[in-house]
Amino acid sequence: QVQLVESGGGLVQAGGSLRLACAASGRTFSPYVMGWFRQAPGKAREFVASIIWAGSSTSYADSVKDRFAISKDNAKKTVYLQMNSLQPDDTAVYSCAAQPQIYRGSNIYTNWGQGTQVTVSS
């Protein structure tokens, strides 16, 4: 069973940067898409960014498009999220998730990490 573990969250001031990492355990790991999501207090979970695991295509939410960058290291089974120019509205629990190959073409992710807290002070 694949386990995803996020790290790299913390407290930063507005304008600062953080780099999140999501490491997958297990002997084999071959999702179609790896994605980052976030959930702020009192709000629904929202999509942040995604990357095709076996390729290089990326996708971003409009709110982070010019500030965040998703990347990956297939050999390390790790996905990263570089977050620059952080704003208080970016405060949330950030989680990574995997979409199995069977769900290609959908928005369904079935494997989720526990999340890492990102807090941006004004």
PDB file of C-alpha atoms in Angstrom:
ATOM      1  CA  GLN A   1       0.000   0.000   0.000  1.00  0.00           C
ATOM      2  CA  VAL A   2       1.379   3.379  -1.008  1.00  0.00           C
ATOM      3  CA  GLN A   3       1.840   5.930   1.743  1.00  0.00           C
ATOM      4  CA  LEU A   4       2.376   9.634   1.082  1.00  0.00           C
ATOM      5  CA  VAL A   5       4.111  11.870   3.609  1.00  0.00           C
ATOM      6  CA  GLU A   6       4.353  15.639   3.262  1.00  0.00           C
ATOM      7  CA  SER A   7       6.995  17.839   4.844  1.00  0.00           C
ATOM      8  CA  GLY A   8       8.333  21.371   4.637  1.00  0.00           C
ATOM      9  CA  GLY A   9       5.466  23.383   6.041  1.00  0.00           C
ATOM     10  CA  GLY A  10       5.955  26.137   8.556  1.00  0.00           C
ATOM     11  CA  LEU A  11       5.360  29.735   9.503  1.00  0.00           C
ATOM     12  CA  VAL A  12       6.537  32.488   7.170  1.00  0.00           C
ATOM     13  CA  GLN A  13       5.850  36.160   6.672  1.00  0.00           C
ATOM     14  CA  ALA A  14       4.051  37.476   3.637  1.00  0.00           C
ATOM     15  CA  GLY A  15       6.399  37.539   0.680  1.00  0.00           C
ATOM     16  CA  GLY A  16       8.393  34.579   1.922  1.00  0.00           C
ATOM     17  CA  SER A  17       8.931  31.161   0.399  1.00  0.00           C
ATOM     18  CA  LEU A  18       8.575  27.522   1.351  1.00  0.00           C
ATOM     19  CA  ARG A  19       9.301  24.274  -0.415  1.00  0.00           C
ATOM     20  CA  LEU A  20       7.051  21.345   0.329  1.00  0.00           C
ATOM     21  CA  ALA A  21       7.944  17.738  -0.347  1.00  0.00           C
ATOM     22  CA  CYS A  22       5.761  14.671  -0.694  1.00  0.00           C
ATOM     23  CA  ALA A  23       7.517  11.335  -0.444  1.00  0.00           C
ATOM     24  CA  ALA A  24       5.879   8.088  -1.479  1.00  0.00           C
ATOM     25  CA  SER A  25       6.709   4.829   0.220  1.00  0.00           C
ATOM     26  CA  GLY A  26       6.460   1.366  -1.212  1.00  0.00           C
ATOM     27  CA  ARG A  27       8.391  -0.793  -3.610  1.00  0.00           C
ATOM     28  CA  THR A  28       6.469   0.355  -6.670  1.00  0.00           C
ATOM     29  CA  PHE A  29       4.901   3.697  -7.434  1.00  0.00           C
ATOM     30  CA  SER A  30       3.329   4.520 -10.776  1.00  0.00           C
ATOM     31  CA  PRO A  31       0.450   6.989 -10.563  1.00  0.00           C
ATOM     32  CA  TYR A  32      -0.841   8.926 -13.526  1.00  0.00           C
ATOM     33  CA  VAL A  33      -0.888  12.293 -11.778  1.00  0.00           C
ATOM     34  CA  MET A  34       0.514  13.641  -8.536  1.00  0.00           C
ATOM     35  CA  GLY A  35      -1.240  16.670  -7.165  1.00  0.00           C
ATOM     36  CA  TRP A  36      -1.100  19.225  -4.390  1.00  0.00           C
ATOM     37  CA  PHE A  37      -4.239  20.410  -2.640  1.00  0.00           C
ATOM     38  CA  ARG A  38      -4.892  22.746   0.248  1.00  0.00           C
ATOM     39  CA  GLN A  39      -7.623  23.354   2.754  1.00  0.00           C
ATOM     40  CA  ALA A  40      -7.965  26.510   4.813  1.00  0.00           C
ATOM     41  CA  PRO A  41      -9.992  26.651   8.037  1.00  0.00           C
ATOM     42  CA  GLY A  42     -13.700  26.720   7.291  1.00  0.00           C
ATOM     43  CA  LYS A  43     -13.165  26.209   3.575  1.00  0.00           C
ATOM     44  CA  ALA A  44     -13.340  23.291   1.190  1.00  0.00           C
ATOM     45  CA  ARG A  45     -10.272  21.574  -0.140  1.00  0.00           C
ATOM     46  CA  GLU A  46      -9.027  23.144  -3.351  1.00  0.00           C
ATOM     47  CA  PHE A  47      -6.714  22.105  -6.122  1.00  0.00           C
ATOM     48  CA  VAL A  48      -3.301  23.774  -6.206  1.00  0.00           C
ATOM     49  CA  ALA A  49      -1.109  22.054  -8.774  1.00  0.00           C
ATOM     50  CA  SER A  50      -0.485  18.736 -10.477  1.00  0.00           C
ATOM     51  CA  ILE A  51       2.137  17.022 -12.571  1.00  0.00           C
ATOM     52  CA  ILE A  52       2.085  13.993 -14.836  1.00  0.00           C
ATOM     53  CA  TRP A  53       4.268  11.421 -13.113  1.00  0.00           C
ATOM     54  CA  ALA A  54       5.637   9.735 -16.216  1.00  0.00           C
ATOM     55  CA  GLY A  55       5.823  12.974 -18.184  1.00  0.00           C
ATOM     56  CA  SER A  56       6.320  16.657 -17.530  1.00  0.00           C
ATOM     57  CA  SER A  57       2.973  18.369 -18.032  1.00  0.00           C
ATOM     58  CA  THR A  58       1.851  20.564 -15.156  1.00  0.00           C
ATOM     59  CA  SER A  59      -1.319  22.335 -14.162  1.00  0.00           C
ATOM     60  CA  TYR A  60      -1.930  25.143 -11.672  1.00  0.00           C
ATOM     61  CA  ALA A  61      -4.795  26.887 -10.007  1.00  0.00           C
ATOM     62  CA  ASP A  62      -5.114  30.458 -11.232  1.00  0.00           C
ATOM     63  CA  SER A  63      -4.489  31.787  -7.738  1.00  0.00           C
ATOM     64  CA  VAL A  64      -0.983  30.298  -7.597  1.00  0.00           C
ATOM     65  CA  LYS A  65      -0.009  30.083 -11.258  1.00  0.00           C
ATOM     66  CA  ASP A  66       2.690  32.758 -11.198  1.00  0.00           C
ATOM     67  CA  ARG A  67       3.989  32.003  -7.713  1.00  0.00           C
ATOM     68  CA  PHE A  68       4.111  28.232  -7.204  1.00  0.00           C
ATOM     69  CA  ALA A  69       5.993  25.551  -9.105  1.00  0.00           C
ATOM     70  CA  ILE A  70       5.465  21.813  -8.918  1.00  0.00           C
ATOM     71  CA  SER A  71       8.282  19.423  -9.705  1.00  0.00           C
ATOM     72  CA  LYS A  72       9.227  15.804  -9.119  1.00  0.00           C
ATOM     73  CA  ASP A  73      12.041  13.337  -8.721  1.00  0.00           C
ATOM     74  CA  ASN A  74      10.841   9.983  -9.983  1.00  0.00           C
ATOM     75  CA  ALA A  75      13.874   8.119  -8.652  1.00  0.00           C
ATOM     76  CA  LYS A  76      13.164   9.449  -5.161  1.00  0.00           C
ATOM     77  CA  LYS A  77       9.405   9.003  -5.586  1.00  0.00           C
ATOM     78  CA  THR A  78       9.010  12.566  -4.395  1.00  0.00           C
ATOM     79  CA  VAL A  79       6.940  15.528  -5.536  1.00  0.00           C
ATOM     80  CA  TYR A  80       7.780  19.097  -4.582  1.00  0.00           C
ATOM     81  CA  LEU A  81       5.890  22.348  -4.401  1.00  0.00           C
ATOM     82  CA  GLN A  82       7.969  25.506  -4.445  1.00  0.00           C
ATOM     83  CA  MET A  83       5.890  28.349  -3.053  1.00  0.00           C
ATOM     84  CA  ASN A  84       7.080  31.912  -3.559  1.00  0.00           C
ATOM     85  CA  SER A  85       5.571  35.290  -2.734  1.00  0.00           C
ATOM     86  CA  LEU A  86       3.378  33.680  -0.125  1.00  0.00           C
ATOM     87  CA  GLN A  87       0.320  35.577   1.011  1.00  0.00           C
ATOM     88  CA  PRO A  88      -1.891  35.197   4.088  1.00  0.00           C
ATOM     89  CA  ASP A  89      -4.574  33.685   1.845  1.00  0.00           C
ATOM     90  CA  ASP A  90      -2.174  30.810   1.165  1.00  0.00           C
ATOM     91  CA  THR A  91      -2.479  29.712   4.788  1.00  0.00           C
ATOM     92  CA  ALA A  92      -3.813  26.162   4.765  1.00  0.00           C
ATOM     93  CA  VAL A  93      -3.017  22.531   5.298  1.00  0.00           C
ATOM     94  CA  TYR A  94      -1.303  21.338   2.136  1.00  0.00           C
ATOM     95  CA  SER A  95      -1.730  17.718   1.111  1.00  0.00           C
ATOM     96  CA  CYS A  96      -0.356  15.696  -1.753  1.00  0.00           C
ATOM     97  CA  ALA A  97      -2.363  13.048  -3.526  1.00  0.00           C
ATOM     98  CA  ALA A  98      -1.957  10.399  -6.193  1.00  0.00           C
ATOM     99  CA  GLN A  99      -4.289   9.600  -9.044  1.00  0.00           C
ATOM    100  CA  PRO A 100      -4.025   5.968 -10.186  1.00  0.00           C
ATOM    101  CA  GLN A 101      -3.701   5.183 -13.861  1.00  0.00           C
ATOM    102  CA  ILE A 102      -7.222   3.770 -13.909  1.00  0.00           C
ATOM    103  CA  TYR A 103      -8.612   7.250 -13.190  1.00  0.00           C
ATOM    104  CA  ARG A 104      -6.743   8.969 -15.984  1.00  0.00           C
ATOM    105  CA  GLY A 105      -8.890  11.733 -17.421  1.00  0.00           C
ATOM    106  CA  SER A 106     -10.822  12.260 -14.202  1.00  0.00           C
ATOM    107  CA  ASN A 107     -10.321  14.450 -11.140  1.00  0.00           C
ATOM    108  CA  ILE A 108     -10.246  11.494  -8.783  1.00  0.00           C
ATOM    109  CA  TYR A 109      -7.331  11.055  -6.383  1.00  0.00           C
ATOM    110  CA  THR A 110      -7.351   7.993  -4.148  1.00  0.00           C
ATOM    111  CA  ASN A 111      -4.130   8.206  -2.117  1.00  0.00           C
ATOM    112  CA  TRP A 112      -3.619  11.128   0.250  1.00  0.00           C
ATOM    113  CA  GLY A 113      -0.930  12.259   2.624  1.00  0.00           C
ATOM    114  CA  GLN A 114      -1.594  13.551   6.118  1.00  0.00           C
ATOM    115  CA  GLY A 115      -0.892  17.156   5.192  1.00  0.00           C
ATOM    116  CA  THR A 116       1.547  19.811   6.333  1.00  0.00           C
ATOM    117  CA  GLN A 117       0.583  23.167   7.802  1.00  0.00           C
ATOM    118  CA  VAL A 118       1.560  26.343   5.993  1.00  0.00           C
ATOM    119  CA  THR A 119       0.925  29.585   7.847  1.00  0.00           C
ATOM    120  CA  VAL A 120       1.623  32.978   6.305  1.00  0.00           C
ATOM    121  CA  SER A 121       1.524  35.999   8.586  1.00  0.00           C
ATOM    122  CA  SER A 122       0.730  39.504   7.383  1.00  0.00           C
TER     123      SER A 122
END
